[in-house]
PDB file of C-alpha atoms in Angstrom:
ATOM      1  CA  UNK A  66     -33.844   8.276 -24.368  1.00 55.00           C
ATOM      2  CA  UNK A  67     -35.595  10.491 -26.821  1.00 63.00           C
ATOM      3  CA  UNK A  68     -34.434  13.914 -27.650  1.00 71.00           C
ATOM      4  CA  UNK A  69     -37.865  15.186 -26.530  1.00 69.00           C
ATOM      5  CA  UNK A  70     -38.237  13.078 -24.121  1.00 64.00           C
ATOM      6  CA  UNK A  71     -35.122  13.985 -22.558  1.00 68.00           C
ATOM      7  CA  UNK A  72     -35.753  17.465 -22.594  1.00 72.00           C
ATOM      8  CA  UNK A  73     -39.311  16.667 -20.744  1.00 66.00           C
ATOM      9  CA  UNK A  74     -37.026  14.291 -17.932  1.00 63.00           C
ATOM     10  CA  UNK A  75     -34.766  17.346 -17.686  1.00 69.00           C
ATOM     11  CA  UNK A  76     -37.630  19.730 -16.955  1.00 70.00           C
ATOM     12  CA  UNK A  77     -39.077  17.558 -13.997  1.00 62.00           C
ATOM     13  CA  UNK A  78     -42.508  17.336 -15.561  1.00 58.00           C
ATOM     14  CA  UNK A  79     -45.333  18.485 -12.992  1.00 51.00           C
ATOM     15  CA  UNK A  80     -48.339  17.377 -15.262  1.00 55.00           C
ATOM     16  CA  UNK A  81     -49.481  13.858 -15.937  1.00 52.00           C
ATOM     17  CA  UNK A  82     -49.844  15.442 -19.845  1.00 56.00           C
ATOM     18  CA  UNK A  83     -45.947  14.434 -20.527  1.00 54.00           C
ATOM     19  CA  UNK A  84     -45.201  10.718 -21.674  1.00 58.00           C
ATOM     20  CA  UNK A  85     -41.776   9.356 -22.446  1.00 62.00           C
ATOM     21  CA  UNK A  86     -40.233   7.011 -25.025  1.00 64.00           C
ATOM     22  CA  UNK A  87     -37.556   5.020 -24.734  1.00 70.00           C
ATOM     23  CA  UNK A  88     -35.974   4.616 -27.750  1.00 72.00           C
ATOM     24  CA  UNK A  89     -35.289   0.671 -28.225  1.00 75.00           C
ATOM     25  CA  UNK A  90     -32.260  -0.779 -27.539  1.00 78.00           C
ATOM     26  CA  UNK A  91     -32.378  -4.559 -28.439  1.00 79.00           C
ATOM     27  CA  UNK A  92     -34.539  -3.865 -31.369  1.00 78.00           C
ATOM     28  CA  UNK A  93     -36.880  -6.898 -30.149  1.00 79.00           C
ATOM     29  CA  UNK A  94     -40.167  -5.452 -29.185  1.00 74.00           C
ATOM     30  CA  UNK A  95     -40.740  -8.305 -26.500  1.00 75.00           C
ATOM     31  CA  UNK A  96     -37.172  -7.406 -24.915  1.00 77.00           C
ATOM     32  CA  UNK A  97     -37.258  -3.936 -25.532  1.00 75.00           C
ATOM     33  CA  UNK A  98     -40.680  -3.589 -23.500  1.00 73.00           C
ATOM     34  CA  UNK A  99     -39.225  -6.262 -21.063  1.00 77.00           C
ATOM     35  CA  UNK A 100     -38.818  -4.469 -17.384  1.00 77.00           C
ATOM     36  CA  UNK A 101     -35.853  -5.881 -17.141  1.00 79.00           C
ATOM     37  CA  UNK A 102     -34.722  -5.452 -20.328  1.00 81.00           C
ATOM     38  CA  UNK A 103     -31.687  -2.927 -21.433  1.00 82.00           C
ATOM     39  CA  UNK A 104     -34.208  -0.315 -22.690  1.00 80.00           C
ATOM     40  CA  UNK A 105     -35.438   0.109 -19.175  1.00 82.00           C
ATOM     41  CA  UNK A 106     -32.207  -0.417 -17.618  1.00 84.00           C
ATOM     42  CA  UNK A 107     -31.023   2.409 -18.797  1.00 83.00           C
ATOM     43  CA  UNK A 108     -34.127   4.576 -18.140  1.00 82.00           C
ATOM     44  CA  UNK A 109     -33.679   3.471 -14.278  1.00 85.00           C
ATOM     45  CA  UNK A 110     -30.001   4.484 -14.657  1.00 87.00           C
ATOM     46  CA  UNK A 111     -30.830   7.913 -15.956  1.00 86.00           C
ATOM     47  CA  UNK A 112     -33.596   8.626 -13.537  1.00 86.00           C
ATOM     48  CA  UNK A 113     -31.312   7.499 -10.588  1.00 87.00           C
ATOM     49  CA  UNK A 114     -28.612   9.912 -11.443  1.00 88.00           C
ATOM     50  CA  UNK A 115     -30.559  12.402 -12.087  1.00 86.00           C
ATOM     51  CA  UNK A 116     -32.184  11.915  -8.547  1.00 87.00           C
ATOM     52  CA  UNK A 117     -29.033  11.671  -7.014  1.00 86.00           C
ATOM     53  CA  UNK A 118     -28.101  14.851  -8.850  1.00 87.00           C
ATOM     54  CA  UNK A 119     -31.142  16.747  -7.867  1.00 87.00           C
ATOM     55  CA  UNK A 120     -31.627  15.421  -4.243  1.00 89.00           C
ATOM     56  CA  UNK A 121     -28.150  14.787  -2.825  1.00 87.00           C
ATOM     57  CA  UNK A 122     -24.904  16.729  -2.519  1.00 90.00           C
ATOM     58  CA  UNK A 123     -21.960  16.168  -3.776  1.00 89.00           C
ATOM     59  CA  UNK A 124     -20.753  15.579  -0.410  1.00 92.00           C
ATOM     60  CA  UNK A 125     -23.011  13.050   0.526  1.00 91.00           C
ATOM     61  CA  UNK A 126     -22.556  11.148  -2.118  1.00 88.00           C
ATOM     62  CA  UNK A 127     -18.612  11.048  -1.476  1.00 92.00           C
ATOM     63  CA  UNK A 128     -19.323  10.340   1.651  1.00 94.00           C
ATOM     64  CA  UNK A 129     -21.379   7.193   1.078  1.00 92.00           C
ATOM     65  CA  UNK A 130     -19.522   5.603  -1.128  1.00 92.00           C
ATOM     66  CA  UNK A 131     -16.591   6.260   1.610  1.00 96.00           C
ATOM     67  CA  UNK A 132     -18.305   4.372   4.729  1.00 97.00           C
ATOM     68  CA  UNK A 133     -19.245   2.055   2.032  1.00 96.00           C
ATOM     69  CA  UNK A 134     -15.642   1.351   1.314  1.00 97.00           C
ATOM     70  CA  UNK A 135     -14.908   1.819   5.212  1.00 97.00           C
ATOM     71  CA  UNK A 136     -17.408  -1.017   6.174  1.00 97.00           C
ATOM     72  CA  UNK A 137     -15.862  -3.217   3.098  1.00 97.00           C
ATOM     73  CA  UNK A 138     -12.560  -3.199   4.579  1.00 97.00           C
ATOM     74  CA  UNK A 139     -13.487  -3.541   8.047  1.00 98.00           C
ATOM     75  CA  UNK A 140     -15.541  -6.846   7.089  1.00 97.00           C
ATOM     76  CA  UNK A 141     -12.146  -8.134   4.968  1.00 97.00           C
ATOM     77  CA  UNK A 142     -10.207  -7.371   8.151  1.00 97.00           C
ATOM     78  CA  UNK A 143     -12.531  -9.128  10.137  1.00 97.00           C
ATOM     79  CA  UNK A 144     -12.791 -12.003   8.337  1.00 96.00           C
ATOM     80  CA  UNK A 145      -9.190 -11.785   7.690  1.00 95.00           C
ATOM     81  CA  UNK A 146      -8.393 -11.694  11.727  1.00 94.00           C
ATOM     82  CA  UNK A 147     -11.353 -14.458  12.323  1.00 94.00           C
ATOM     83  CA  UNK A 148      -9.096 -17.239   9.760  1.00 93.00           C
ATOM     84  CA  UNK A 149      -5.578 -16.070  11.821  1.00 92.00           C
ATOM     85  CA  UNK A 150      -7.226 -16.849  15.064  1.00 91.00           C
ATOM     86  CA  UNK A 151      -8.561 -20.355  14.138  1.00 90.00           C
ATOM     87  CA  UNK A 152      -4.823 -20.825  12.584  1.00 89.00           C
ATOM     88  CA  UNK A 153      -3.200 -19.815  15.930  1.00 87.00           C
ATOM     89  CA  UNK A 154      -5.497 -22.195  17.726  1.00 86.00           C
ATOM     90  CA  UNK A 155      -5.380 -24.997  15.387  1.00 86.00           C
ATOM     91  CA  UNK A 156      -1.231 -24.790  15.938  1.00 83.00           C
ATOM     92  CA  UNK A 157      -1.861 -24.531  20.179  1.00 82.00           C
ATOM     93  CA  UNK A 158      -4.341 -27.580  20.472  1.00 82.00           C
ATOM     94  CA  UNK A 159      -1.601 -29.341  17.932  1.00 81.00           C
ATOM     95  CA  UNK A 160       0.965 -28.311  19.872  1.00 78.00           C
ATOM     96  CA  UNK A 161      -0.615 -29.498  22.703  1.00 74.00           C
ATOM     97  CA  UNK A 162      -1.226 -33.100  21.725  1.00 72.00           C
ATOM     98  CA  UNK A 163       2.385 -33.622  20.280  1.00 67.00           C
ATOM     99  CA  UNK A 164       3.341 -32.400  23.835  1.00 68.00           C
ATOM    100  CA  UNK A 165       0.625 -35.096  25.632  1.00 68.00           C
ATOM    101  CA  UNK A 166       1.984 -37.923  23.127  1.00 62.00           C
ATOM    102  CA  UNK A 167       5.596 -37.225  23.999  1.00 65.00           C
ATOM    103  CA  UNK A 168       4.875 -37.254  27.606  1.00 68.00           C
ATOM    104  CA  UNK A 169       3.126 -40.240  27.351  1.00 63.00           C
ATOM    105  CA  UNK A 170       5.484 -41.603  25.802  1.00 63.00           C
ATOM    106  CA  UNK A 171       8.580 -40.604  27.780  1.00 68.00           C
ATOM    107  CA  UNK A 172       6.906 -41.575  31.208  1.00 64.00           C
ATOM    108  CA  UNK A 173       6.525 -45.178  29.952  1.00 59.00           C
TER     109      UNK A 173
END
């Protein structure tokens, strides 16, 4: 971002009279005005911290990313839990069969 225009982000413009370059960052003019090019990539990336910054607490934002680690895990162990179960069965109807076959077999 540009020095000024840094200093006018900072400041949390209230008037429409403020403008802001980006300074380029691919030095392509088609890219660099690209929304989803780098330059604004990293405008979005500044803007979002510095909303996070201004609007959220520090707390919060530990917190987040905590349950958002929380609910990772819990999925993993889910899934995790969901593939031992089908295993156990898999073995039990197995089981079963060998134990039908040998019967079968025995009573003859």
């Amino acid at each position: 971002v540009v020095p000024s225009a840094e200093q006018a982000l900072r400041s949390g413009f209230v008037s429409n009279e403020e403008f802001c370059f980006l300074t380029p960052r691919v030095g392509d003019p088609i890219a660099d005005h690209h929304l989803l090019g780098p330059t604004y990539a990293s405008a979005l990336a500044y803007e979002g911290l510095r909303y996070q910054r201004k609007y959220q607490s520090l707390v919060q934002r530990v917190l987040r990313s905590l349950l958002l680690v929380l609910v990772a895990l819990i999925k993993v162990l889910i899934k995790r839990c969901a593939t031992l179960y089908r295993t156990v069965v898999q073995a039990l109807q197995t089981q079963r069969s060998w134990h039908t076959i040998e019967s079968t077999i025995i009573s003859r």
